[in-house]
Amino acid sequence: MSEETPVSVTMEKDGDVAVIIVNNPPVNALSWHVRQGLEDHFAAAIADDSVKAIVLRCAGATFIAGADISEFGKPPRGPDFNAVLNSIEAAPKPVVAAIHGTALGGGLETALVCHYRVAVPSAKLGVPEVKLGLLPGAGGTQRLPRVVGVEAAATMTSTGDPLPATKAKEIGLVDELAGEDSLAADAIAFARAKIAAGPRPTRERPVFGDVAVIEQLKTANAKRWRGFEAPYANLACVEAATRLPFDEGLAFEREQFMKLMFGSQSAAQRHIFFAERQAAKIDGLPKDTQLRDIKKVGVIGAGTMGGGISMNFLQKGIPVTIVEMQQDALDRGIGVIRKNYDASAAKGRFKPEQVDQMMGILTPTLSLDDLADCDLIIEAVYEDMDVKKDIFGKLDAIAKPGAILASNTSYLDVDEIATATSRPGDVLGMHFFSPANVMKLLEVVRGEKTAPDALATAMAIGKKIGKVAVVAGVCDGFIGNRMLKPRQVEAMNLLMEGATPAQVDKVHVDFGMPMGPFQMSDLAGVDIGWHRDPNRIETIRDALCAEGRWGQKKQAGFYDYDDKRTPSESARVAEIIEQFRAKAGVEKRAISDQEIIERTLYPMVNEGALILSEGKAQRASDIDVVWIYGYGWPVYRGGPMFWAGLEGTDKIVAALEQHGFTVAPLLKEKAEAKTGF
Ligand code: T1G
């Protein structure tokens, strides 16, 4: 049975002005039935002689926020997007777009084929396609240079950042700002006033501006765009607009768009777009789950983590009571928070009065008793089970009923911590990543007995403070650090067999990671988790730690560092590795970059498959989200599990077996079926 065509576009008449209204919740995406409705109603309005002008507006939260990404890769349905837009642009009557919310991507492209644009000041306009590994594929790269000029068009398309309507008005993208509550009426009045002037087809307007900006953008963003294809394709299209007639420019854009659309980078970035939103959902959560109200937060520990965690809540206006055991540690912690905020204020991120306001809702104390009125308490002290159980035991007596008791532990057993309380239902993990006020990832660790509403509340508060929250099960290292472990173990083994830290790191950086295993170790601290006995030297890491090579903080780790922390390969480290190799009787051999990939990245996929099978992650895409937002996995490769599909699970299994790994059953299953996750 053919499904009923949803009625997502309607038309009203206001005197001699036709008002075409799109209503396709939640974001008025240009689904096939919206394109169909636009084609039909514009044709009707154009054919109706009593209509002298046309307004296009949207119901709901926002103007059209783009093409319907969920349709990509599926068989085409409904009228071609470009054809619909070209018919609007060719209308013999003035067409006015009435914009509120976020006119993004195909939404802005639709507004661009309208002859004029009216927007409320709170609206945002942009072409974020580059963030999906794409480019505006419906004429945006050819029309923007004709409306806002080459510089703004190049910047908007290659960065994907939206503009506020007020800025859009300044550069001519918006012709008039409407009242926040009178957009429809103002747009109709504006349209009526344009009847005499008539239509203004964008394609007939001249391109203007200085094409030199294109090279300047490439130079300025070389580091940020390293490995990405889409930013350069966007700039190529804008550059084409400066020298090709409109239709040829459109054809060039189409060709570039299709190349990206069917490339792996866009598939990866679209995967992450949905994966990030999917991660927020808790499978099987009872429908009637009520969130707990978090009005006040307690943080135990004012060190790097405790301070960073507190900042997340303060900048959202949520009061924090922060506890330390010693006054000097407390003062130091508060001082660091203030220094960080002052630094951000100096960069214009906060106004000075905002900093005072945030510091004003931060209450330092030496007494756990002062947490009695907190709705969420996050423990961020030393990674020692006894210390944590002692604190949770005390919290059990202090915290009010219903308070959520969270540990920021990065790998300890949350279930065991919960046994220190009489309320395991309120206990869970909230694993922030350092620096906690910057890194977006938050692993919310679900204990065996964690109550659904406590879990849902932690996920919601995570989103509220700007984190990408992912549910993790209790296991050593949860999701991210558990996958990091086999990578680090193999990286050390590769040193023993002949690779250098620089070679291993270069393979990872060339792959798209921000840094390799050894650079990361030096940054985090080679001494993290070291037994601290300088006389007990059993591994290369022990040897480094024993002679104070604890990483960047000591200007020596796997690399040597000058006072600007510029790394250089260390002869001393090479000597230590050689000593261990000789002692172990291992012959040094040349190791290929491919082998480094197979022995450091493939085992991560293997561990991810085990995590999935054990139910420690809800879905493979959650694992991808962890690695994108927690460790900087290149988004154009979609995360480890998505990448495994691109790489070929059969190829991965074959290599893992060849290197002597035990392959996870789920990964073997995927390989046999020749599918991804
Ligand atoms: N297509 C399909 N679904 C979309 C969507 C889209 N463009 N945008 C959002 N959704 C879904 C989203 O998955 C979620 O679903 C719900 O809407 C609410 O989204 C040819 C090719 C508009 C700023 O890149 O940036 O046009 O989880 O949670 O925080 O040139 O959504 O509820 O089931 O993000 O209020 C270009 C992408 C597309 C904009 C709203 N447009 N969207 O944020 O809600 S490509 C974009 C956003 C294109 C043309 C090209 C944000 C938002 P669910 P949400 P939000």
XYZ file of C-alpha atoms and ligand atoms in Angstrom:
732
model
C 0.000 0.000 0.000
C 1.474 3.346 -1.000
C 1.948 5.406 2.126
C -0.216 8.535 2.460
C 1.798 11.566 1.304
C 2.188 13.605 4.484
C 0.785 17.125 4.111
C 3.862 19.077 5.100
C 3.301 22.178 2.972
C 0.155 24.365 2.898
C -0.728 27.721 1.358
C -2.793 30.644 2.648
C -3.708 33.921 0.986
C -3.295 37.305 2.637
C -4.938 39.548 0.080
C -2.679 39.554 -2.961
C 0.156 37.774 -1.119
C 0.330 33.985 -1.089
C 1.906 32.497 2.060
C 3.409 29.043 1.610
C 4.009 27.271 4.925
C 6.290 24.284 5.526
C 5.424 22.126 8.506
C 7.670 19.071 8.827
C 8.722 18.664 12.485
C 11.147 18.653 14.188
C 13.373 20.830 11.970
C 11.405 21.243 8.702
C 14.001 19.141 6.865
C 13.472 19.120 3.099
C 12.099 15.576 2.983
C 10.701 14.341 -0.318
C 7.122 15.343 0.598
C 8.273 18.862 1.480
C 9.933 19.193 -1.922
C 6.738 17.894 -3.510
C 4.624 20.365 -1.562
C 6.886 23.286 -2.447
C 6.768 22.390 -6.135
C 2.977 22.134 -6.110
C 2.214 25.265 -4.105
C 4.712 27.495 -5.880
C 3.300 26.377 -9.216
C -0.200 27.197 -7.958
C 0.830 30.604 -6.562
C 2.636 31.501 -9.781
C -0.359 30.455 -11.896
C -2.791 32.428 -9.754
C -3.074 35.940 -11.257
C -4.589 37.308 -8.050
C -1.253 36.536 -6.326
C 1.200 39.419 -6.721
C 3.875 38.261 -4.269
C 4.770 35.102 -2.357
C 6.087 34.542 1.187
C 7.730 31.254 2.200
C 7.763 30.574 5.916
C 7.879 27.594 8.286
C 5.790 26.458 11.202
C 7.391 25.108 14.357
C 10.802 25.744 15.839
C 12.773 26.757 12.834
C 12.979 27.624 9.154
C 14.131 24.711 6.997
C 17.254 23.289 8.686
C 18.540 21.427 5.676
C 18.048 18.528 3.349
C 16.757 15.418 5.096
C 20.043 13.709 5.939
C 18.197 10.503 6.760
C 17.258 10.224 3.056
C 20.877 10.213 1.898
C 22.049 6.998 0.362
C 18.461 5.810 -0.152
C 16.696 5.565 -3.526
C 15.678 9.110 -4.637
C 12.047 10.016 -4.066
C 9.998 13.116 -4.861
C 11.130 15.996 -7.094
C 14.808 16.887 -7.514
C 15.862 19.512 -4.990
C 17.675 21.706 -7.522
C 14.686 21.644 -9.895
C 12.349 22.829 -7.151
C 14.722 25.606 -6.166
C 15.244 26.760 -9.736
C 11.469 26.993 -10.243
C 11.138 29.209 -7.148
C 13.981 31.447 -8.353
C 12.328 31.770 -11.781
C 8.993 32.901 -10.300
C 7.761 36.032 -12.160
C 6.587 37.476 -8.830
C 8.687 38.579 -5.846
C 9.324 35.699 -3.416
C 10.286 36.496 0.196
C 11.727 33.991 2.698
C 10.591 34.593 6.291
C 13.327 33.154 8.521
C 13.330 32.162 12.180
C 15.301 29.544 14.080
C 18.129 28.078 12.013
C 18.087 28.372 8.209
C 20.809 25.830 7.501
C 22.185 24.000 4.487
C 19.440 23.289 2.014
C 17.280 25.589 4.139
C 19.515 28.566 3.461
C 19.787 27.468 -0.164
C 16.003 27.616 -0.352
C 16.068 31.099 1.156
C 18.739 32.026 -1.405
C 16.495 31.200 -4.370
C 13.850 33.434 -2.833
C 14.394 36.961 -4.138
C 14.454 38.569 -0.703
C 15.021 37.429 2.879
C 13.413 38.723 6.076
C 14.564 37.296 9.407
C 13.999 37.741 13.116
C 17.134 38.910 14.998
C 17.408 35.616 16.902
C 17.637 33.572 13.690
C 20.839 31.922 12.508
C 21.812 31.317 8.883
C 24.526 28.958 7.689
C 25.726 26.200 5.430
C 27.051 23.487 7.797
C 27.324 20.844 5.068
C 31.116 20.863 5.418
C 30.612 19.405 8.908
C 28.923 16.456 7.246
C 31.771 16.095 4.777
C 29.632 17.736 2.092
C 29.064 21.106 0.445
C 25.857 23.051 -0.241
C 24.685 20.912 -3.179
C 21.716 23.033 -4.280
C 23.419 26.107 -5.584
C 24.606 27.516 -2.275
C 28.234 27.816 -3.398
C 27.135 29.686 -6.518
C 24.465 31.943 -5.032
C 26.222 32.988 -1.815
C 29.051 34.782 -3.707
C 26.285 36.678 -5.559
C 24.580 37.786 -2.348
C 27.316 38.192 0.307
C 30.460 38.269 -1.817
C 33.380 35.834 -2.165
C 34.961 36.424 1.247
C 31.833 35.691 3.308
C 30.781 32.872 0.979
C 34.194 31.210 1.218
C 34.233 31.506 5.009
C 30.643 30.330 5.509
C 30.965 27.278 3.245
C 34.418 26.121 4.381
C 33.870 26.513 8.139
C 30.161 25.717 8.266
C 29.648 28.168 11.121
C 26.238 29.902 11.119
C 25.805 33.691 11.272
C 23.356 35.492 13.544
C 20.658 37.291 11.520
C 22.006 40.660 12.635
C 25.389 39.887 11.033
C 23.601 38.399 8.010
C 21.769 41.715 7.623
C 25.081 43.584 7.659
C 26.490 41.529 4.797
C 23.283 41.568 2.733
C 22.225 37.950 3.283
C 19.124 39.272 5.068
C 17.322 42.270 3.552
C 15.269 43.219 6.610
C 15.050 42.263 10.280
C 11.503 41.518 11.457
C 10.024 41.719 14.930
C 10.604 38.556 16.989
C 6.819 38.103 17.275
C 5.696 39.593 13.975
C 7.729 37.717 11.367
C 4.780 36.552 9.251
C 3.103 39.971 9.143
C 6.389 41.810 8.549
C 7.344 39.427 5.746
C 3.963 39.870 4.067
C 4.258 43.647 4.310
C 7.802 43.449 2.908
C 6.582 41.256 0.020
C 3.742 43.628 -0.768
C 6.205 46.501 -0.866
C 8.290 44.568 -3.413
C 5.472 43.983 -5.896
C 6.478 47.042 -7.906
C 10.190 46.136 -7.834
C 9.341 42.604 -8.898
C 11.496 39.446 -8.603
C 15.299 39.584 -8.172
C 16.683 36.193 -9.348
C 19.880 35.563 -7.394
C 21.550 33.794 -10.300
C 21.409 37.079 -12.282
C 23.281 39.044 -9.629
C 27.026 39.547 -10.152
C 29.636 37.753 -8.052
C 31.712 40.274 -6.124
C 34.663 40.246 -3.681
C 38.317 39.249 -3.584
C 39.127 35.664 -4.543
C 42.457 35.918 -2.641
C 40.557 35.063 0.536
C 40.395 31.455 -0.653
C 44.146 30.865 -0.381
C 44.197 32.809 2.879
C 41.569 30.492 4.371
C 43.525 27.408 3.280
C 46.674 28.725 4.935
C 44.904 29.817 8.103
C 43.101 26.474 8.504
C 45.724 24.023 7.238
C 46.098 22.398 10.675
C 42.370 22.214 11.414
C 41.522 20.854 7.958
C 44.369 18.329 7.858
C 42.995 15.163 6.229
C 39.563 16.622 5.416
C 38.366 16.806 1.798
C 35.177 18.852 2.140
C 36.585 22.281 3.130
C 38.728 22.330 -0.001
C 35.846 21.194 -2.214
C 33.695 24.012 -0.830
C 36.394 26.548 -1.637
C 36.871 25.096 -5.127
C 33.166 25.688 -5.813
C 33.234 29.270 -4.545
C 36.335 29.880 -6.639
C 34.497 28.419 -9.667
C 31.667 30.906 -9.121
C 34.135 33.752 -9.644
C 35.013 32.610 -13.149
C 32.207 30.420 -14.578
C 28.762 31.386 -15.846
C 26.079 30.429 -13.323
C 24.921 27.184 -14.968
C 28.489 25.951 -15.474
C 29.236 26.808 -11.864
C 26.150 24.849 -10.810
C 27.332 21.864 -12.828
C 30.779 22.064 -11.220
C 29.185 22.229 -7.770
C 27.027 19.196 -8.547
C 30.037 17.198 -9.663
C 31.971 18.126 -6.502
C 28.918 17.378 -4.341
C 28.435 13.895 -5.791
C 32.121 13.121 -5.292
C 31.834 13.970 -1.602
C 28.422 12.358 -1.163
C 29.693 8.996 -2.378
C 33.043 9.277 -0.614
C 33.852 7.635 2.700
C 34.460 10.888 4.599
C 30.896 12.158 4.245
C 29.480 8.743 5.131
C 31.648 8.840 8.266
C 30.682 12.377 9.254
C 26.969 11.752 8.669
C 27.302 8.600 10.732
C 28.711 10.637 13.603
C 25.982 13.276 13.248
C 23.359 10.646 14.046
C 25.584 8.604 16.385
C 26.065 11.592 18.673
C 22.291 12.037 18.964
C 21.685 8.311 19.313
C 24.208 8.112 22.181
C 21.907 10.307 24.301
C 19.214 7.620 24.173
C 19.059 4.868 26.809
C 17.670 1.635 25.352
C 14.865 0.132 27.382
C 14.438 3.188 29.615
C 10.909 2.992 31.101
C 8.752 5.557 29.251
C 7.549 7.220 32.448
C 11.046 7.829 33.814
C 11.117 11.197 35.556
C 14.412 13.080 35.718
C 15.599 14.193 39.140
C 15.929 17.940 39.583
C 19.577 19.036 39.820
C 19.616 22.457 41.437
C 22.883 22.176 43.314
C 26.043 20.136 42.699
C 28.751 18.992 45.106
C 32.278 18.237 43.925
C 34.762 16.437 46.146
C 38.355 17.264 45.259
C 39.594 20.611 43.989
C 42.437 19.246 41.894
C 42.673 19.390 38.089
C 39.631 17.176 37.625
C 37.495 18.536 40.454
C 38.160 22.104 39.374
C 37.435 21.377 35.712
C 34.267 19.474 36.566
C 33.026 22.344 38.737
C 33.565 24.833 35.908
C 31.155 22.938 33.675
C 28.294 23.518 36.116
C 29.210 27.066 37.147
C 29.132 28.295 33.558
C 25.607 26.926 33.254
C 24.571 28.817 36.387
C 24.394 25.712 38.567
C 25.807 26.384 42.065
C 28.680 24.147 43.162
C 29.943 23.337 46.646
C 33.527 22.136 46.322
C 35.232 20.173 49.098
C 38.916 19.627 49.859
C 40.601 18.134 52.894
C 43.280 20.826 53.331
C 42.814 24.614 53.188
C 45.871 25.169 50.967
C 44.644 22.588 48.433
C 41.214 24.204 48.490
C 42.650 27.697 47.989
C 44.873 26.439 45.175
C 41.906 24.753 43.470
C 39.729 27.866 43.662
C 42.651 29.922 42.394
C 43.032 27.685 39.328
C 39.321 27.964 38.526
C 39.498 31.764 38.760
C 42.672 31.841 36.641
C 41.040 29.703 33.945
C 37.963 31.920 33.852
C 40.074 35.076 33.756
C 42.031 33.607 30.851
C 38.786 32.860 28.998
C 37.504 36.350 29.773
C 40.724 37.793 28.352
C 39.908 35.923 25.140
C 36.416 37.449 25.185
C 34.610 34.223 26.084
C 33.144 35.697 29.266
C 32.502 39.228 30.487
C 34.282 40.076 33.786
C 30.940 40.324 35.565
C 30.087 36.818 34.355
C 33.292 35.510 35.921
C 32.346 37.162 39.217
C 28.860 35.667 38.917
C 30.237 32.151 38.335
C 32.739 32.448 41.150
C 29.873 33.786 43.257
C 27.963 30.502 43.078
C 31.033 28.438 43.954
C 31.165 27.570 47.658
C 34.498 26.192 48.904
C 34.497 24.134 52.109
C 36.575 21.658 54.102
C 33.536 19.751 55.319
C 31.678 16.977 53.516
C 28.673 17.896 55.677
C 28.173 20.958 53.490
C 27.093 18.642 50.668
C 23.904 17.739 52.517
C 21.731 19.889 50.250
C 23.289 18.843 46.919
C 21.232 16.969 44.337
C 24.303 15.545 42.586
C 27.659 14.891 44.220
C 30.684 14.066 42.057
C 33.723 12.562 43.739
C 36.965 13.425 41.969
C 39.718 12.342 44.330
C 42.707 10.028 44.108
C 42.189 6.843 42.067
C 42.230 4.482 45.035
C 39.338 2.151 45.829
C 39.713 2.395 49.607
C 39.741 6.189 49.482
C 36.631 6.226 47.299
C 34.737 3.699 49.410
C 35.536 5.687 52.532
C 34.153 8.848 50.933
C 31.030 7.137 49.594
C 30.420 5.629 53.026
C 30.484 9.103 54.550
C 28.322 10.522 51.731
C 25.730 7.850 52.426
C 25.150 9.418 55.850
C 25.379 13.029 54.681
C 23.668 13.262 51.264
C 19.957 13.918 51.117
C 17.618 11.138 49.930
C 17.564 11.012 46.123
C 20.914 12.728 45.671
C 22.912 11.125 42.894
C 26.364 9.989 44.056
C 28.795 9.914 41.127
C 32.446 8.950 40.929
C 34.738 10.455 38.320
C 36.869 7.333 38.416
C 38.449 6.524 35.068
C 38.479 2.755 35.510
C 37.640 1.554 39.045
C 34.647 -0.707 39.682
C 31.599 1.492 40.303
C 29.649 -1.493 41.645
C 32.229 -1.995 44.370
C 32.114 1.714 45.209
C 28.318 1.411 45.489
C 28.648 -1.313 48.136
C 30.019 1.360 50.484
C 26.534 2.918 50.551
C 23.002 1.851 51.462
C 21.746 3.394 48.211
C 23.395 1.660 45.220
C 20.506 2.863 43.061
C 21.829 6.415 43.384
C 25.430 5.513 42.568
C 26.996 5.728 39.105
C 30.149 6.906 37.348
C 30.582 10.245 35.589
C 33.949 9.925 33.883
C 35.076 13.298 32.598
C 38.098 13.639 30.311
C 40.913 16.019 31.165
C 40.732 18.968 30.890
C 37.207 18.387 32.192
C 36.001 21.885 31.334
C 37.133 21.453 27.715
C 36.810 17.817 26.568
C 33.276 17.082 25.353
C 33.116 13.376 26.197
C 31.430 12.171 29.373
C 31.221 8.432 30.048
C 28.239 7.820 32.338
C 28.976 4.486 34.006
C 25.890 2.432 34.785
C 26.287 0.232 37.865
C 24.528 -3.071 38.272
C 22.032 -1.410 40.609
C 21.986 2.135 39.217
C 18.354 3.297 39.054
C 17.063 4.191 35.563
C 16.063 7.698 36.646
C 19.494 8.318 38.145
C 21.129 7.205 34.899
C 18.765 9.291 32.768
C 19.373 12.318 34.999
C 23.146 11.971 34.695
C 22.855 11.727 30.904
C 20.587 14.775 30.783
C 22.762 16.917 33.056
C 25.746 15.871 30.931
C 24.055 17.239 27.841
C 22.986 20.353 29.755
C 26.604 21.189 30.599
C 27.576 20.753 26.943
C 29.015 17.248 27.060
C 28.443 14.372 24.661
C 27.381 11.726 27.159
C 27.677 8.006 26.483
C 26.431 5.165 28.704
C 29.231 2.752 29.663
C 29.077 -0.495 31.609
C 31.329 -1.343 34.532
C 34.577 -2.897 33.312
C 38.254 -1.969 33.498
C 38.550 1.286 31.591
C 34.845 1.417 30.623
C 34.839 2.071 26.841
C 37.593 4.522 25.862
C 40.430 3.599 28.188
C 39.650 -0.090 27.830
C 40.322 0.211 24.089
C 43.347 2.385 24.717
C 45.041 -0.380 26.698
C 45.698 -2.910 23.882
C 46.896 -0.020 21.740
C 49.436 1.056 24.355
C 50.578 -2.531 25.052
C 51.187 -3.183 21.370
C 52.888 0.183 20.899
C 55.417 -0.799 23.580
C 55.907 -4.223 21.973
C 56.635 -2.528 18.672
C 59.417 -0.521 20.351
C 60.990 -3.759 21.546
C 60.901 -5.165 18.013
C 62.451 -2.209 16.267
C 60.021 0.671 15.823
C 60.792 4.060 17.379
C 58.322 6.197 19.343
C 58.451 8.766 16.534
C 57.629 6.183 13.860
C 54.651 4.805 15.770
C 53.371 8.300 16.569
C 53.780 9.455 12.963
C 51.636 6.572 11.712
C 48.860 7.662 14.102
C 49.157 11.352 13.282
C 49.141 10.600 9.546
C 46.035 8.480 10.172
C 44.384 11.616 11.551
C 44.823 11.300 15.319
C 45.879 14.514 17.085
C 48.857 12.632 18.538
C 50.273 9.126 18.755
C 50.529 6.782 21.758
C 53.893 8.085 22.983
C 53.111 11.763 22.489
C 49.897 11.092 24.451
C 51.800 9.310 27.195
C 54.220 12.211 27.551
C 51.310 14.676 27.695
C 49.257 12.735 30.260
C 52.304 11.655 32.267
C 54.429 8.548 31.734
C 54.244 8.041 35.508
C 50.437 7.641 35.558
C 49.838 4.232 37.142
C 53.588 3.654 37.755
C 54.324 1.677 40.946
C 56.714 4.505 41.964
C 59.556 2.180 42.996
C 62.654 3.445 41.134
C 64.525 0.246 42.027
C 61.927 -2.004 40.447
C 62.710 -1.776 36.731
C 60.898 -4.443 34.746
C 59.709 -2.499 31.702
C 60.866 0.317 29.442
C 58.310 2.526 31.167
C 59.731 1.657 34.584
C 63.165 2.612 33.321
C 61.940 5.976 32.030
C 60.089 6.737 35.261
C 62.995 5.628 37.420
C 65.205 8.333 35.871
C 62.514 10.986 36.058
C 61.437 10.851 32.423
C 57.800 11.421 33.388
C 56.854 13.249 30.226
C 56.356 16.865 29.172
C 56.015 18.019 32.782
C 59.637 16.933 33.316
C 60.831 18.048 29.873
C 61.658 14.398 29.206
C 59.609 11.283 28.552
C 59.585 9.210 25.413
C 60.844 12.434 23.814
C 63.093 15.258 25.017
C 61.417 18.675 25.268
C 62.861 22.185 25.105
C 61.389 24.944 27.258
C 58.706 25.528 24.614
C 57.790 21.838 24.978
C 58.969 21.145 21.411
C 59.652 17.390 21.240
C 62.764 15.773 19.809
C 63.762 12.140 19.597
C 65.762 11.061 22.615
C 69.058 9.165 22.299
C 68.682 8.151 25.946
C 65.311 6.514 25.257
C 66.765 4.703 22.234
C 69.559 3.449 24.497
C 67.079 2.204 27.130
C 65.034 0.407 24.459
C 68.208 -1.168 23.057
C 69.156 -2.416 26.557
C 65.766 -4.050 27.020
C 65.895 -5.540 23.541
C 69.346 -6.997 24.174
C 68.290 -8.378 27.572
C 65.246 -10.003 25.957
C 67.344 -11.295 23.074
C 65.043 -9.653 20.540
C 66.483 -8.959 17.083
C 65.733 -5.385 15.960
C 63.894 -5.409 12.610
C 62.380 -2.848 10.262
C 58.653 -2.528 10.967
C 56.261 -1.239 8.300
C 53.705 1.469 8.915
C 51.010 -1.006 7.887
C 52.100 -3.408 10.617
C 51.867 -0.544 13.126
C 48.280 0.125 11.995
C 47.413 -3.569 12.215
C 48.908 -3.997 15.672
C 47.717 -0.787 17.316
C 44.376 0.110 15.658
C 42.979 -3.311 14.807
C 43.227 -4.521 18.442
C 41.103 -1.495 19.401
C 38.362 -2.718 17.062
C 38.747 -6.174 18.581
C 38.334 -4.757 22.087
C 35.339 -2.737 20.901
C 33.711 -5.950 19.687
C 34.255 -7.503 23.136
C 32.802 -4.394 24.807
C 29.708 -4.726 22.612
C 29.312 -8.456 23.238
C 29.602 -7.905 26.991
C 26.969 -5.162 26.827
C 29.367 -2.531 28.179
C 28.322 -0.194 25.355
C 24.755 0.084 24.067
C 25.730 0.200 20.394
C 28.778 0.265 18.130
C 28.127 3.911 17.246
C 28.472 4.813 20.944
C 32.024 3.459 20.829
C 32.675 5.678 17.804
C 31.329 8.705 19.686
C 33.646 7.940 22.628
C 36.705 7.914 20.409
C 35.763 10.985 18.393
C 34.984 13.156 21.427
C 37.345 11.621 23.981
C 40.498 11.019 21.998
C 40.239 13.002 18.773
C 39.748 10.078 16.373
C 39.377 11.823 12.984
C 35.659 12.400 12.398
C 36.151 11.813 8.661
C 36.902 8.178 9.559
C 33.740 7.859 11.666
C 35.178 6.208 14.792
C 36.885 2.822 15.252
C 33.829 0.631 14.677
C 32.606 2.545 11.621
C 36.166 2.570 10.286
C 36.335 -1.223 10.705
C 33.570 -1.425 8.120
C 35.520 0.774 5.723
C 38.774 -1.121 6.358
C 37.023 -4.494 5.994
C 36.353 -6.675 9.044
C 37.634 -9.692 7.096
C 40.932 -7.921 6.450
C 41.140 -6.951 10.129
C 40.491 -10.499 11.365
C 43.055 -11.959 8.984
C 45.706 -9.515 10.182
C 44.865 -10.002 13.867
C 45.155 -13.774 13.473
C 48.419 -13.385 11.600
C 49.804 -11.312 14.502
C 48.645 -13.889 17.029
C 45.709 -12.060 18.583
C 42.606 -13.838 19.883
C 39.791 -12.472 17.733
C 36.528 -11.466 19.440
C 33.644 -13.734 18.354
C 31.493 -10.772 17.280
C 34.298 -9.426 15.095
C 34.780 -12.862 13.562
C 31.032 -13.000 12.884
C 31.168 -9.645 11.070
C 34.192 -10.783 9.083
C 32.461 -13.974 7.973
C 29.417 -11.945 6.933
C 31.762 -9.411 5.310
C 29.918 -6.563 7.045
C 30.796 -3.725 9.404
C 29.260 -3.013 12.805
N 17.885 15.840 8.445
C 17.250 14.874 9.141
N 17.090 14.887 10.496
C 17.600 15.947 11.149
C 18.277 17.004 10.491
C 18.404 16.919 9.076
N 19.016 17.880 8.357
N 18.668 17.893 11.428
C 18.240 17.424 12.615
N 17.607 16.258 12.458
C 16.977 15.453 13.516
C 17.991 14.981 14.533
O 18.589 13.764 14.109
C 17.097 14.781 15.750
O 16.385 13.572 15.546
C 16.073 15.906 15.632
O 16.078 16.291 14.233
C 16.438 17.106 16.452
O 17.793 17.436 16.100
C 21.565 19.822 -0.313
C 22.999 18.367 1.325
C 18.869 22.029 13.230
C 20.585 23.003 14.789
O 23.535 19.940 8.753
O 22.417 21.193 13.118
O 21.211 20.453 3.457
O 17.226 12.327 17.575
O 18.744 17.007 18.392
O 19.736 20.403 19.123
O 22.973 21.473 0.397
O 19.655 19.449 14.311
O 15.029 13.581 17.654
O 15.264 11.491 16.244
O 20.079 18.266 16.626
O 17.555 21.571 18.427
C 22.447 20.484 6.296
C 21.783 19.571 10.927
C 21.985 19.134 5.854
C 21.737 20.805 10.016
C 18.689 21.616 15.655
N 21.839 20.805 7.590
N 20.957 19.753 12.096
O 19.430 21.238 16.793
O 18.022 19.312 17.679
S 22.759 18.638 4.343
C 22.462 20.469 8.732
C 21.402 20.547 13.134
C 22.115 19.717 3.185
C 22.060 20.568 0.878
C 22.790 19.720 1.843
C 20.510 20.556 14.351
C 19.656 21.822 14.490
P 15.942 12.676 16.834
P 18.758 17.959 17.244
P 18.687 20.682 18.094
